[in-house]
Each structure stands twice: as C-alpha cells, then as structure tokens.
Coordinates of C-alpha atoms in Angstrom, one line a residue:
Chain D
M30 CA -33.6 59.3 15.9
V31 CA -36.6 61.8 15.7
P32 CA -39.2 60.3 13.3
T33 CA -40.4 62.1 10.1
F34 CA -43.7 62.2 8.4
A35 CA -42.3 59.6 6.0
D36 CA -41.8 57.3 8.9
V37 CA -45.5 57.7 9.8
Q38 CA -46.5 56.9 6.3
A39 CA -44.2 53.8 6.3
A40 CA -45.8 52.7 9.6
A41 CA -49.3 53.1 8.2
A42 CA -48.4 50.7 5.4
R43 CA -46.7 48.3 7.8
I44 CA -49.6 48.0 10.2
A45 CA -52.5 48.2 7.7
P46 CA -52.9 44.4 7.5
H47 CA -53.2 44.1 11.3
A48 CA -54.6 47.3 12.8
V49 CA -58.2 48.5 12.8
R50 CA -58.9 51.5 10.7
T51 CA -60.7 53.2 13.5
P52 CA -63.4 55.7 12.7
L53 CA -63.7 59.4 13.3
V54 CA -67.3 60.1 14.2
E55 CA -69.2 63.3 15.0
A56 CA -71.0 63.5 18.4
P57 CA -74.2 65.6 18.3
A58 CA -74.4 65.4 22.1
L59 CA -71.0 67.3 22.3
N60 CA -71.9 69.7 19.5
A61 CA -75.1 70.7 21.5
L62 CA -73.0 71.2 24.6
T63 CA -70.1 73.1 23.1
G64 CA -71.5 75.0 20.2
G65 CA -68.9 73.6 18.0
R66 CA -68.5 70.4 15.9
V67 CA -66.8 67.7 17.9
F68 CA -65.4 64.5 16.4
L69 CA -64.2 61.4 18.2
K70 CA -61.3 59.2 17.1
L71 CA -62.3 55.9 18.5
E72 CA -59.1 54.2 19.5
I73 CA -61.1 52.2 22.1
L74 CA -62.1 50.1 19.0
Q75 CA -58.4 49.5 18.1
R76 CA -57.1 45.9 18.4
T77 CA -56.4 45.4 22.1
G78 CA -58.7 48.2 23.0
S79 CA -56.2 51.0 22.7
F80 CA -54.0 53.0 20.2
K81 CA -50.9 51.2 21.7
F82 CA -51.2 48.4 19.2
R83 CA -50.3 50.8 16.5
G84 CA -46.8 51.6 17.7
A85 CA -46.1 48.1 19.0
C86 CA -47.1 46.6 15.6
N87 CA -45.0 49.0 13.7
R88 CA -42.0 48.6 16.1
L89 CA -42.1 44.8 16.0
A90 CA -42.5 44.8 12.2
M91 CA -39.3 46.8 12.1
I92 CA -37.3 44.0 13.9
P93 CA -35.3 42.1 11.2
Q94 CA -36.4 38.5 10.7
D95 CA -33.1 37.0 12.1
Q96 CA -33.5 39.0 15.4
R97 CA -37.0 37.8 16.1
A98 CA -36.5 34.4 17.7
N99 CA -35.4 35.8 21.2
G100 CA -38.5 37.9 21.4
V101 CA -39.4 41.2 23.0
V102 CA -39.6 42.7 26.4
A103 CA -41.7 45.7 27.5
F104 CA -42.6 47.5 30.6
S105 CA -46.1 49.0 30.8
S106 CA -49.1 49.8 33.0
G107 CA -51.2 47.8 30.6
N108 CA -52.1 49.1 27.2
H109 CA -48.5 49.0 25.8
A110 CA -48.3 45.6 27.4
Q111 CA -51.4 44.4 25.4
G112 CA -50.2 46.1 22.3
V113 CA -46.8 44.5 22.4
A114 CA -48.2 41.1 23.4
A115 CA -50.8 41.1 20.6
A116 CA -48.2 42.2 18.0
A117 CA -45.8 39.6 19.2
Q118 CA -48.4 36.8 18.9
L119 CA -49.2 37.9 15.4
F120 CA -45.5 37.9 14.4
G121 CA -45.0 34.6 16.3
M122 CA -42.5 36.2 18.8
P123 CA -42.2 35.4 22.5
A124 CA -43.0 38.4 24.8
V125 CA -42.2 39.2 28.3
I126 CA -44.1 42.1 29.9
V127 CA -43.2 43.9 33.2
M128 CA -46.4 45.3 34.6
P129 CA -47.2 47.1 37.9
G130 CA -49.1 44.8 40.4
D131 CA -51.9 47.5 40.7
A132 CA -52.6 47.6 37.0
P133 CA -56.3 47.1 36.2
R134 CA -57.0 43.3 36.1
P135 CA -58.5 43.4 32.6
K136 CA -55.2 44.8 31.4
I137 CA -53.1 42.1 33.1
E138 CA -55.5 39.3 32.0
G139 CA -55.7 40.8 28.5
T140 CA -51.9 40.7 28.2
R141 CA -51.8 37.1 29.4
A142 CA -54.5 36.2 26.9
Y143 CA -52.2 37.3 24.1
G144 CA -49.7 34.7 25.2
A145 CA -47.2 37.0 26.9
T146 CA -45.3 36.1 30.1
I147 CA -46.1 38.7 32.8
V148 CA -43.6 39.9 35.5
E149 CA -45.3 42.0 38.1
Y150 CA -43.5 44.8 40.0
D151 CA -44.3 47.4 42.7
R152 CA -45.0 50.8 41.0
V153 CA -43.8 52.8 43.9
R154 CA -40.8 50.9 45.2
E155 CA -39.3 49.2 42.1
D156 CA -37.7 50.4 38.9
R157 CA -39.4 48.8 36.0
E158 CA -36.8 49.9 33.5
A159 CA -34.0 48.1 35.4
I160 CA -36.2 44.9 35.7
A161 CA -36.9 45.0 32.0
A162 CA -33.2 45.7 31.1
A163 CA -32.1 42.7 33.1
I164 CA -34.6 40.4 31.4
C165 CA -33.6 41.7 28.0
A166 CA -29.9 41.0 28.8
T167 CA -30.7 37.4 30.0
R168 CA -32.8 36.6 26.9
Q169 CA -31.0 38.6 24.3
A170 CA -34.5 40.1 23.5
V171 CA -35.4 43.4 22.0
L172 CA -36.7 46.0 24.5
V173 CA -39.8 47.8 23.1
R174 CA -40.0 51.1 24.8
P175 CA -43.4 52.5 25.6
F176 CA -43.0 55.9 23.9
D177 CA -39.4 57.2 23.5
D178 CA -38.7 55.4 20.3
A179 CA -39.0 56.6 16.7
G180 CA -40.8 53.5 15.6
I181 CA -43.3 53.7 18.4
I182 CA -44.0 57.4 17.8
A183 CA -44.4 56.8 14.1
G184 CA -46.8 54.0 14.8
Q185 CA -49.0 56.0 17.1
G186 CA -48.9 58.8 14.5
T187 CA -50.9 56.7 12.1
A188 CA -53.9 57.6 14.2
G189 CA -53.2 61.2 13.2
L190 CA -52.9 60.3 9.6
E191 CA -56.4 58.7 9.7
I192 CA -57.8 61.7 11.5
A193 CA -56.5 64.0 8.7
E194 CA -57.9 61.6 6.0
D195 CA -61.3 61.4 7.5
A196 CA -61.6 65.1 8.3
A197 CA -60.8 65.7 4.5
R198 CA -63.4 63.1 3.5
F199 CA -66.0 64.9 5.7
G200 CA -64.9 68.3 4.2
V201 CA -64.0 69.5 7.7
T202 CA -61.0 71.7 8.7
L203 CA -60.0 70.8 12.3
D204 CA -59.1 73.7 14.5
E205 CA -58.1 71.8 17.6
V206 CA -57.1 68.2 18.2
L207 CA -56.7 66.9 21.8
A208 CA -54.9 63.7 22.7
P209 CA -54.2 62.0 26.1
C210 CA -50.5 62.2 27.0
S211 CA -48.4 60.1 29.3
G212 CA -44.8 59.9 27.9
G213 CA -46.1 61.6 24.7
G214 CA -45.8 59.1 21.9
L215 CA -49.3 59.5 20.8
V216 CA -49.7 63.2 20.9
S217 CA -46.4 63.9 19.3
G218 CA -47.0 61.2 16.6
V219 CA -50.5 62.6 15.9
A220 CA -49.1 66.2 15.6
L221 CA -46.3 65.0 13.3
A222 CA -48.8 63.2 11.1
L223 CA -51.3 66.1 11.0
N224 CA -48.5 68.6 10.3
G225 CA -47.2 66.4 7.5
A226 CA -50.7 65.9 6.0
G227 CA -51.0 69.8 5.8
A228 CA -53.5 70.1 8.6
T229 CA -53.4 73.4 10.5
A230 CA -55.1 72.2 13.7
K231 CA -53.5 73.1 17.0
V232 CA -52.6 69.8 18.8
H233 CA -52.9 69.8 22.6
S234 CA -51.6 67.1 25.0
V235 CA -54.0 66.3 28.0
E236 CA -52.5 64.9 31.2
P237 CA -53.6 64.2 34.8
E238 CA -52.9 67.2 37.1
N239 CA -50.0 65.7 39.0
F240 CA -48.5 64.0 36.0
D241 CA -48.4 67.0 33.6
G242 CA -44.8 66.7 32.6
M243 CA -45.6 67.5 28.9
R244 CA -47.5 70.7 29.8
R245 CA -44.7 71.9 32.1
S246 CA -42.0 71.0 29.6
L247 CA -43.7 72.8 26.7
E248 CA -44.0 75.9 29.0
A249 CA -40.4 75.7 30.1
G250 CA -39.0 74.9 26.7
V251 CA -37.0 72.1 28.2
R252 CA -38.0 68.6 29.7
V253 CA -39.4 69.1 33.2
K254 CA -40.6 66.5 35.6
A255 CA -44.2 66.7 37.0
P256 CA -44.5 66.5 40.8
G257 CA -46.3 63.1 40.8
G258 CA -47.4 62.2 44.3
V259 CA -51.0 61.1 44.6
L260 CA -51.6 58.5 41.9
S261 CA -54.3 59.4 39.3
I262 CA -57.1 57.2 38.4
A263 CA -55.6 57.5 34.9
D264 CA -53.4 54.4 35.4
A265 CA -52.2 54.8 31.8
L266 CA -51.0 58.4 32.1
M267 CA -48.5 58.4 34.9
A268 CA -45.3 59.0 33.2
P269 CA -43.8 62.0 35.0
I270 CA -41.8 63.5 32.1
P271 CA -42.0 63.3 28.3
G272 CA -39.5 61.2 26.4
E273 CA -36.4 62.8 25.0
I274 CA -37.2 61.9 21.4
V275 CA -40.9 62.7 22.0
F276 CA -40.0 66.2 23.3
E277 CA -37.6 66.9 20.5
L278 CA -40.6 66.5 18.3
A279 CA -43.2 67.8 20.5
K280 CA -41.6 71.2 21.3
G281 CA -41.9 72.3 17.7
L282 CA -45.3 70.9 17.0
L283 CA -47.6 71.1 20.0
A284 CA -49.9 73.9 21.3
P285 CA -49.9 74.5 25.1
G286 CA -50.6 71.4 27.2
L287 CA -53.7 70.9 29.2
S288 CA -54.3 69.1 32.5
V289 CA -57.4 67.5 34.1
S290 CA -58.3 66.5 37.6
D291 CA -59.5 62.9 38.6
A292 CA -63.0 64.3 39.1
E293 CA -62.9 65.7 35.5
L294 CA -61.7 62.3 34.2
Q295 CA -64.4 60.4 36.1
H296 CA -67.1 62.8 34.8
A297 CA -65.9 62.3 31.2
M298 CA -66.1 58.5 31.6
A299 CA -69.5 58.7 32.9
F300 CA -70.6 61.1 30.1
A301 CA -69.1 58.8 27.6
A302 CA -71.0 55.8 28.8
R303 CA -74.4 57.6 29.3
E304 CA -74.4 60.0 26.3
L305 CA -72.0 58.4 23.8
K306 CA -72.6 54.8 24.6
L307 CA -68.8 54.3 24.7
L308 CA -66.8 52.7 27.5
V309 CA -63.6 54.7 27.9
E310 CA -60.9 54.1 30.5
P311 CA -59.8 57.0 32.8
G312 CA -56.8 57.8 30.8
G313 CA -58.6 57.4 27.5
A314 CA -61.0 60.0 28.5
A315 CA -58.5 62.8 29.2
A316 CA -59.2 64.7 26.0
L317 CA -63.0 64.5 26.5
A318 CA -62.4 65.5 30.1
A319 CA -60.6 68.7 29.0
L320 CA -63.3 69.5 26.5
L321 CA -66.2 69.0 29.1
A322 CA -64.2 71.0 31.7
G323 CA -63.9 73.9 29.2
K324 CA -60.1 73.8 29.0
I325 CA -60.4 74.9 25.4
E326 CA -63.0 77.1 23.7
A327 CA -64.8 75.0 21.2
R328 CA -67.7 77.3 20.3
G329 CA -67.8 77.7 16.5
K330 CA -64.8 75.4 16.1
C331 CA -64.2 71.9 14.7
V332 CA -62.5 69.8 17.4
A333 CA -61.2 66.2 17.3
L334 CA -60.7 64.2 20.5
V335 CA -58.7 61.0 20.7
L336 CA -60.5 58.5 22.9
S337 CA -57.3 56.5 23.3
G338 CA -58.3 53.4 25.2
G339 CA -61.1 51.4 26.7
N340 CA -59.5 48.9 29.0
A341 CA -61.0 50.1 32.3
D342 CA -61.9 48.0 35.1
F343 CA -65.4 49.3 35.0
A344 CA -66.4 47.5 38.2
V345 CA -64.0 50.0 39.8
N346 CA -64.2 53.0 37.6
L347 CA -67.9 53.4 36.9
R348 CA -69.3 53.1 40.4
Chain F
M24 CA -96.6 52.9 -1.4
V25 CA -93.5 50.6 -1.3
P26 CA -90.3 52.7 -1.3
T27 CA -87.7 52.4 -4.1
F28 CA -84.0 52.7 -4.0
A29 CA -84.4 56.2 -5.4
D30 CA -86.4 57.0 -2.2
V31 CA -83.5 55.8 -0.1
Q32 CA -81.1 58.0 -2.1
A33 CA -83.5 61.0 -1.7
A34 CA -83.7 60.2 2.1
A35 CA -79.9 60.2 2.4
A36 CA -79.8 63.7 0.9
R37 CA -82.6 65.0 3.1
I38 CA -81.0 63.7 6.4
A39 CA -77.4 64.4 5.6
P40 CA -77.3 67.8 7.4
H41 CA -78.8 66.3 10.6
A42 CA -77.9 62.6 10.9
V43 CA -74.5 61.2 12.0
R44 CA -72.6 59.4 9.2
T45 CA -72.1 56.4 11.5
P46 CA -69.0 54.2 11.0
L47 CA -68.7 50.6 9.8
V48 CA -65.8 49.2 11.8
E49 CA -64.1 45.8 11.8
A50 CA -64.0 44.0 15.2
P51 CA -60.8 41.8 15.6
A52 CA -62.3 40.2 18.7
L53 CA -65.2 38.9 16.6
N54 CA -62.9 37.9 13.8
A55 CA -60.9 35.8 16.2
L56 CA -64.1 34.2 17.5
T57 CA -65.7 33.3 14.2
G58 CA -62.9 32.9 11.8
G59 CA -64.5 35.4 9.4
R60 CA -64.4 39.2 9.1
V61 CA -67.0 40.9 11.1
F62 CA -67.9 44.6 10.7
L63 CA -70.1 46.6 13.0
K64 CA -72.5 49.4 11.9
L65 CA -72.5 51.6 14.9
E66 CA -76.0 53.1 15.0
I67 CA -75.6 53.4 18.7
L68 CA -73.6 56.6 17.8
Q69 CA -76.6 57.9 15.7
R70 CA -78.3 61.1 17.0
T71 CA -80.7 60.0 19.8
G72 CA -78.7 56.8 20.2
S73 CA -80.4 54.7 17.6
F74 CA -81.1 54.4 13.9
K75 CA -84.6 55.6 14.4
F76 CA -83.5 59.2 13.9
R77 CA -82.9 58.4 10.3
G78 CA -86.5 57.4 9.4
A79 CA -88.0 60.1 11.6
C80 CA -85.9 62.9 10.1
N81 CA -86.7 61.8 6.6
R82 CA -90.5 61.5 7.2
L83 CA -90.7 64.8 8.9
A84 CA -88.6 66.5 6.2
M85 CA -91.2 65.2 3.7
I86 CA -94.1 67.1 5.5
P87 CA -94.9 70.1 3.4
Q88 CA -94.1 73.4 5.2
D89 CA -97.8 74.6 5.4
Q90 CA -98.7 71.3 7.3
R91 CA -96.0 71.5 9.9
A92 CA -97.6 73.9 12.5
N93 CA -99.9 71.2 14.1
G94 CA -96.9 69.0 14.7
V95 CA -96.6 65.2 14.8
V96 CA -97.8 62.3 16.9
A97 CA -96.0 59.0 17.3
F98 CA -96.4 55.8 19.4
S99 CA -93.1 54.1 20.4
S100 CA -91.5 52.1 23.1
G101 CA -88.7 54.6 23.0
N102 CA -86.2 54.8 20.1
H103 CA -88.8 56.0 17.5
A104 CA -90.1 58.3 20.2
Q105 CA -86.6 59.9 20.6
G106 CA -86.1 60.0 16.8
V107 CA -89.4 61.7 16.2
A108 CA -89.0 64.1 19.1
A109 CA -85.4 65.1 18.1
A110 CA -86.4 65.6 14.5
A111 CA -89.5 67.6 15.4
Q112 CA -87.2 69.8 17.6
L113 CA -84.8 70.4 14.7
F114 CA -87.7 71.3 12.4
G115 CA -89.4 73.5 15.1
M116 CA -92.6 71.3 15.2
P117 CA -94.6 70.2 18.3
A118 CA -94.5 66.4 19.1
V119 CA -96.7 64.3 21.2
I120 CA -95.4 60.7 21.9
V121 CA -97.4 57.8 23.2
M122 CA -95.1 55.6 25.1
P123 CA -95.6 52.4 27.3
G124 CA -95.2 53.1 31.0
D125 CA -92.7 50.3 31.2
A126 CA -90.3 51.8 28.7
P127 CA -86.7 52.3 29.9
R128 CA -86.5 55.5 31.9
P129 CA -83.6 56.8 29.8
K130 CA -85.8 56.5 26.7
I131 CA -88.7 58.4 28.3
E132 CA -86.4 61.0 29.8
G133 CA -84.6 61.3 26.5
T134 CA -87.8 61.8 24.6
R135 CA -88.9 64.5 27.1
A136 CA -85.5 66.2 26.8
Y137 CA -86.1 66.7 23.1
G138 CA -89.1 68.8 24.0
A139 CA -91.9 66.3 23.3
T140 CA -95.0 65.8 25.3
I141 CA -95.3 62.3 26.6
V142 CA -98.5 60.3 26.9
E143 CA -98.0 57.0 28.8
Y144 CA -100.1 53.9 28.2
D145 CA -100.3 50.3 29.4
R146 CA -98.4 48.0 27.0
V147 CA -100.6 45.0 27.8
R148 CA -104.1 46.5 28.3
E149 CA -104.3 49.5 26.1
D150 CA -104.1 50.0 22.2
R151 CA -101.4 52.6 21.5
E152 CA -102.6 53.0 17.9
A153 CA -106.0 54.1 19.0
I154 CA -104.7 56.5 21.6
A155 CA -102.4 58.1 18.9
A156 CA -105.2 58.3 16.3
A157 CA -107.4 60.1 18.9
I158 CA -104.6 62.7 19.6
C159 CA -104.0 63.2 15.9
A160 CA -107.6 63.8 15.2
T161 CA -107.8 66.4 18.1
R162 CA -104.7 68.2 17.0
Q163 CA -104.9 67.8 13.3
A164 CA -101.4 66.5 13.6
V165 CA -99.5 64.1 11.3
L166 CA -99.1 60.5 12.6
V167 CA -95.5 59.3 12.2
R168 CA -95.8 55.5 12.1
P169 CA -92.8 53.5 13.5
F170 CA -92.2 51.3 10.5
D171 CA -95.0 50.8 8.1
D172 CA -94.4 53.9 6.0
A173 CA -92.5 54.4 2.8
G174 CA -90.7 57.5 4.1
I175 CA -89.7 55.8 7.4
I176 CA -88.4 52.6 5.5
A177 CA -86.4 54.8 3.1
G178 CA -84.8 56.7 5.9
Q179 CA -83.8 53.6 7.8
G180 CA -82.4 52.3 4.5
T181 CA -79.8 55.1 4.5
A182 CA -77.9 53.0 7.0
G183 CA -77.7 50.2 4.4
L184 CA -76.5 52.8 1.8
E185 CA -73.6 53.7 4.1
I186 CA -72.8 50.1 4.8
A187 CA -72.5 49.5 1.0
E188 CA -70.3 52.6 0.6
D189 CA -68.0 51.8 3.5
A190 CA -67.6 48.1 2.5
A191 CA -66.7 49.2 -1.0
R192 CA -64.2 51.8 0.5
F193 CA -62.6 48.9 2.5
G194 CA -62.5 46.7 -0.6
V195 CA -64.8 44.2 1.2
T196 CA -67.6 42.2 -0.4
L197 CA -70.2 41.5 2.3
D198 CA -71.6 37.9 2.4
E199 CA -74.2 38.5 5.2
V200 CA -75.8 41.5 6.8
L201 CA -77.8 41.0 10.0
A202 CA -80.2 43.7 11.4
P203 CA -82.5 43.6 14.4
C204 CA -86.1 43.5 13.5
S205 CA -89.3 44.7 15.2
G206 CA -91.8 45.9 12.6
G207 CA -89.1 45.6 10.0
G208 CA -88.5 49.1 8.8
L209 CA -84.7 48.9 9.4
V210 CA -84.0 45.4 7.9
S211 CA -86.2 46.0 4.9
G212 CA -84.8 49.4 4.3
V213 CA -81.3 48.1 4.6
A214 CA -81.9 45.3 2.2
L215 CA -83.5 47.7 -0.3
A216 CA -80.4 50.0 -0.1
L217 CA -77.9 47.1 -0.4
N218 CA -79.7 45.6 -3.3
G219 CA -80.0 49.0 -5.0
A220 CA -76.3 49.6 -4.5
G221 CA -75.5 46.3 -6.2
A222 CA -74.4 44.4 -3.1
T223 CA -75.0 40.6 -3.2
A224 CA -75.1 40.1 0.6
K225 CA -77.8 38.0 2.1
V226 CA -79.8 40.2 4.6
H227 CA -81.2 38.5 7.7
S228 CA -83.8 39.9 10.2
V229 CA -83.1 39.1 13.8
E230 CA -86.0 39.0 16.3
P231 CA -86.6 37.9 19.9
E232 CA -87.9 34.3 20.1
N233 CA -91.5 35.1 20.9
F234 CA -91.7 38.1 18.7
D235 CA -90.3 36.6 15.4
G236 CA -93.1 37.7 13.2
M237 CA -90.8 38.4 10.3
R238 CA -89.1 35.0 10.5
R239 CA -92.5 33.2 10.5
S240 CA -93.9 35.5 7.7
L241 CA -90.9 35.0 5.4
E242 CA -91.2 31.2 6.0
A243 CA -95.0 31.3 5.3
G244 CA -94.8 33.7 2.4
V245 CA -97.6 35.8 4.0
R246 CA -97.7 38.0 7.1
V247 CA -98.0 35.8 10.2
K248 CA -98.2 37.0 13.8
A249 CA -95.7 35.7 16.4
P250 CA -97.1 34.1 19.5
G251 CA -95.9 37.0 21.8
G252 CA -96.6 36.1 25.4
V253 CA -93.6 36.5 27.8
L254 CA -92.2 40.0 27.1
S255 CA -88.6 40.0 25.8
I256 CA -85.8 42.1 27.4
A257 CA -85.6 43.6 23.9
D258 CA -88.2 46.3 24.7
A259 CA -87.5 47.8 21.1
L260 CA -88.3 44.5 19.2
M261 CA -91.8 43.5 20.4
A262 CA -93.9 44.2 17.3
P263 CA -95.7 40.8 16.7
I264 CA -96.0 41.1 13.0
P265 CA -94.1 42.9 10.2
G266 CA -95.8 46.0 8.6
E267 CA -97.7 45.5 5.4
I268 CA -95.5 47.8 3.3
V269 CA -92.5 46.4 5.1
F270 CA -93.4 42.8 4.1
E271 CA -94.3 43.7 0.6
L272 CA -90.6 44.8 0.3
A273 CA -89.0 42.3 2.6
K274 CA -90.5 39.1 1.1
G275 CA -88.5 39.7 -2.1
L276 CA -85.3 40.9 -0.5
L277 CA -84.6 39.1 2.7
A278 CA -82.9 35.8 3.4
P279 CA -84.5 33.5 6.1
G280 CA -85.0 35.3 9.4
L281 CA -83.3 34.5 12.6
S282 CA -84.4 34.6 16.3
V283 CA -82.6 34.8 19.6
S284 CA -83.4 34.1 23.2
D285 CA -83.2 36.7 26.1
A286 CA -80.1 34.9 27.4
E287 CA -78.5 35.3 24.0
L288 CA -79.3 38.9 23.9
Q289 CA -77.9 39.4 27.5
H290 CA -74.7 37.6 26.6
A291 CA -74.3 39.8 23.5
M292 CA -74.7 43.0 25.5
A293 CA -72.2 41.9 28.0
F294 CA -69.7 40.8 25.2
A295 CA -70.2 44.2 23.6
A296 CA -69.4 46.0 26.8
R297 CA -66.4 43.8 27.8
E298 CA -64.8 43.1 24.4
L299 CA -65.9 45.8 22.1
K300 CA -66.2 48.7 24.6
L301 CA -69.7 49.5 23.3
L302 CA -72.9 49.9 25.2
V303 CA -75.7 48.3 23.2
E304 CA -79.3 48.0 24.4
P305 CA -80.9 44.5 24.3
G306 CA -82.7 45.0 21.0
G307 CA -79.7 46.7 19.5
A308 CA -77.6 43.7 20.3
A309 CA -79.9 41.2 18.4
A310 CA -77.7 40.8 15.3
L311 CA -74.6 40.3 17.6
A312 CA -76.5 37.8 19.7
A313 CA -77.3 35.8 16.5
L314 CA -73.7 35.8 15.4
L315 CA -72.4 34.8 18.9
A316 CA -75.0 32.1 19.1
G317 CA -73.9 30.6 15.8
K318 CA -77.2 31.2 14.0
I319 CA -75.2 31.9 10.8
E320 CA -71.9 30.4 9.7
A321 CA -69.4 33.2 9.5
R322 CA -66.2 31.3 9.0
G323 CA -64.4 32.6 5.9
K324 CA -67.1 35.1 5.3
C325 CA -67.5 38.9 5.5
V326 CA -70.4 39.8 7.8
A327 CA -71.9 43.1 8.8
L328 CA -73.9 43.5 12.0
V329 CA -76.1 46.5 12.6
L330 CA -75.8 47.5 16.3
S331 CA -79.0 49.5 16.1
G332 CA -79.4 51.2 19.4
G333 CA -77.7 52.0 22.7
N334 CA -80.4 53.4 25.0
A335 CA -80.5 50.7 27.6
D336 CA -81.2 51.2 31.2
F337 CA -77.8 49.8 32.0
A338 CA -78.6 49.7 35.7
V339 CA -81.2 47.1 34.9
N340 CA -79.6 45.4 31.8
L341 CA -76.0 45.0 32.7
R342 CA -76.4 43.5 36.3

C-alpha cells in the first residue's frame, strides 16, 4: 500500500511523455534576502498549472486498459480536478469531478475545458467523498483519490526526483526542501524521492495555520486533525488531516512541519509577482511564505521551495 | 570588433558565478494551440528581471581592474540600466545611468535600488547618447553601450548557448528561435551562439511595428531606419535601427525579421499571465506575440521563444 522509491521511478517513466519536466531555478532576489541559496521548483509551469497532473497521470496510466471505458471520478477543490480531467482526456477516458461551489472560477472552468463533467457541492455542509462514492457506484468508474493512494503519491514524488537530478546537475547539496501540504501527497512523495535518490535534505510540509494537520500529526506521532474553522485563502490546502498511507510514509521521512497565516500567504503571492515575475496561487505560495516569514533559517544554506500551483483567481487574490 | 563564438563561450564562463542559468521549459498550452512543440527561455527569471544582465556582466568583467574605479555610464530605457547597475554593484563600481523620464517606474526604482545614480532625460526632445558622452568625459568613466558592442553581444549570446544545451538535453532539434529585438544585441548574440553550437534553427528578430529596423535592414541588406512615430507599449524595443556591429553579424545569421502590433503584444502579455502564469513585460512578450499572431508556422515544428524581460509596470500594462 505504501509506495516505494521504485514506484516513484516507475511513475517518472509513465508520465514522461505527458508531463512537463519543470525547471528548478535559482532566485537571486531570495538569495539576497536570506543570505542562502534559494531554488524554486516551478510546478506552476506543469501541465494544468499545478503538480497535481503528475499524480493523476500516473494513477490513470496504472488503470488496466479493460477498465478504462467507464472512466474516473474525483473530488477536488480544483487542482486535482484539473489534473484528473487533463489525464483522462489524454487517455480518452470520461471523467466526473466533484468540486466545491466556492472553488476559484479558473479552476472550475479549467476542469470543464479538459472535457470533464463537473458536479458542484457545498464545502461546509456536504460530504464530497459520499457524493463521489455514489457516482462511482452508479457508473462503475474508478475513484481517483486526491492524495491517499500509492499511485498518486508516487506520481507527485516525481517532482522530488527532478529536484534531486537538477540539484546534482548544478553541483548543489540541498539542506532544506519545503513543499505545500494539504493531504500530504506532494510532500511525502517528494521526501520519498529525495530519500531514495540519496539526498540528505530535510523536507518540511507547509500548511495554513488552521489546517496544519500534518504538522500536528508529525509532532504527536499519530494522525491528528487540525482545528479547521475559518477558511484559509489557500483553497488547495484545506485537508484537515493527512492521509493514512501518506502519514505512514511521512512520519519516517519528514522534518517538523511548518504553518503560515493568510497574511503570510498573501505577502508571498505579491512577492512572487513583483520580484519573481511568477503568478502563484495562495496554496502554491505556502513554501515561499514560510521562507519569507523566517520559519526556517536559510542563511548559508541551500533551500528548495516547491511552487506547487498557479491557478489563482488573480482578480480576487492580488488586489 | 564583431564577436565570435569563442567570445560567447568566454562570456559564459565570465558570467557563470553571477547570472542565473535560466530554464528552457516546454509549454503544453502553446503546443495545443499551435500543433507544434513550443519551448520558452525564461529570461524574466534572470537577475534584474531581464537578459540584459548577461551582456552588462560580461562587459563590466572585461574592464581591466585598474580602470574600474571611475565606474561606468549607460543610457537605457530600463533593462540595460538595471543590468549595468546590478553588475556594477557586484563588481564594486560606481554607475551613472541616463534613463528616459517616461520609463516604467519599476525599472527606474529597480536601477536606483542597485545603487546607481539616475539622470533622467526626455525621450523625444533630448539625445541620450550626447548626455551619456558628456558624463563619461567628466568622470573618465567607461561607456557601456546597450547593444552595439562585442562584449555586450557575446554576453547576450550566452542565452543562446543555454538554449542549445537544453534542447540537446531534451533531445529536441529546434526549427525556429524567436527573440525580441531593439538594437539587436540579444537576437544576434543568440544566433551567433546557436550557429556556433551547431544548431540549424532559423533565428527571427521580433520588433514592434513602427520600430522594425532590423526587419527592414535584413530585407534591404543594409542598415535602414524604421519610421518610428507613435511610441510602442514595448518601451524596451524602441531602437529605430540595428547597431553597426550587430548588423554586421545579423545579416549573415538571421532569418527574415518579424514585427508585431501593440495589440498583439498586449494579447501576448495577458496570455502569458493567464495561461503560463508568467509576468512578461510588453517588449519581453514580442516573440510570444509573433507566435500567437501566426507570424510563423509552428505546426509540426519545434520552436523556442525568448521571454526576454518581466519588468512591466503591471498596474499599467495588465489593465
């Protein structure tokens, strides 16, 4: 059930024809600010505008040919939705996506543009998992979970494999790697890949303050739910608790988790636009927010930040 | 006087400790639109937010130690200004920059932030070259020309060297390379580097319609001035005629030149922000504008576009 490094390597081979080999690039503006060397993994340039395409593409590629006709179902606030929809379109499979009605319009429109059928639900009152399960049963379709799935985790881990490859190519030994965390598929996959590739970097999850289930779980040693409550502007990072498979992996691989406030996320988005010329959505800016807010000491260190998605409603988020 | 491929290689070694090794990245959104494979050279991620740092850094590194104390003088609408100011700061040299008063505020502020002294002039009524020459004479400083200088051209050419390296790493043979063109330092340097690296790609300059001196000159076989007149939104691309050294090089290396309207530039900037998550300034978007406007046939081809700068006043340019 828990993916291995070999699963990440297999995922990399599976998604190579479809996914963008996103760059790792040094940011002088962040070097100057921190006194370290800061590298950005630009998953905003990934197909569909976020890393989620990696996991979705890998997971769908693992569905046997004779089970593909009934298609796939997913629930998602938007980036997993687009990842699954785009992968389904590439593989010629129908896709139904259950999305919260308050998801950013570009995410809903993007998902529809990849040919998926959208079912909207109320994020606060309704249970998206139940809705998705019912659709799956009716259509005999495959449920593609957003994070708690070995194929998804291995797919997201390919980003970590590329970070390790590019750091080696630059002759850089990374000390710290920060990745945004919702259910934890990305950060655990990246940690698995880096570890398997022989990297010694500490890998930190970064979550919104009220949705810091991973941070709390790592501290407790068991899965603990975050308080939730006031919704974060990071619409992509509101899973209250890490996945079971995710945490099985994460607890042995991750350094202590970090959390950031909405104000810190907003500052990071504005910094990215002004200084880095990059449009990063609130959740995608979590690792940058943690660095800018001084949640890790970067002086004299080599740090990589995953900028995990760029599908913001910038009319709303960059006022 | 005219730089050679060896000069580009020497420039690459000189600037390596200071410049960002910017990525070449494939853009699925552009592949889908064009039916080709489209790669973006992200010079918006270069130190100072544009490729101009490459040439400036190389040129300043070529000034002998015993001539550095009096510093450098440059005239520029903004990106060369920042490139020279940042390189001067790195080398501990004073810099005076002559800039048009209507340059985007971020460019003027950016230049000042690198420690340079700014002298503003009127783009329409005053002669920036005369102002700069007078300052040079008074201070016994070195004039760093924006394009018509072998050291500058070789420095800009390092972007082409990296395009060739990355294309080879991806196993891609480029058919066409498009680069924005003002005085032509970038596009001629890129063509020199690609040619020297054994690439067979056709290299096209892209200019604003009223400032298409390179296109006209390539057609005529001799340097011809563009009509000018109505200012373009591409504040970085308003040189009316290619440089002498530039054209000596360009006439043997470049494919026919292209030109784009302000509306095409504006559309390209908006497309870059919405679909590519990248903030590109008007002039920096010229190559993308040419592709989107169908000025080259990309179907079935591998195309690289240089996104040369990101220092827009987005409050003005992305209304």
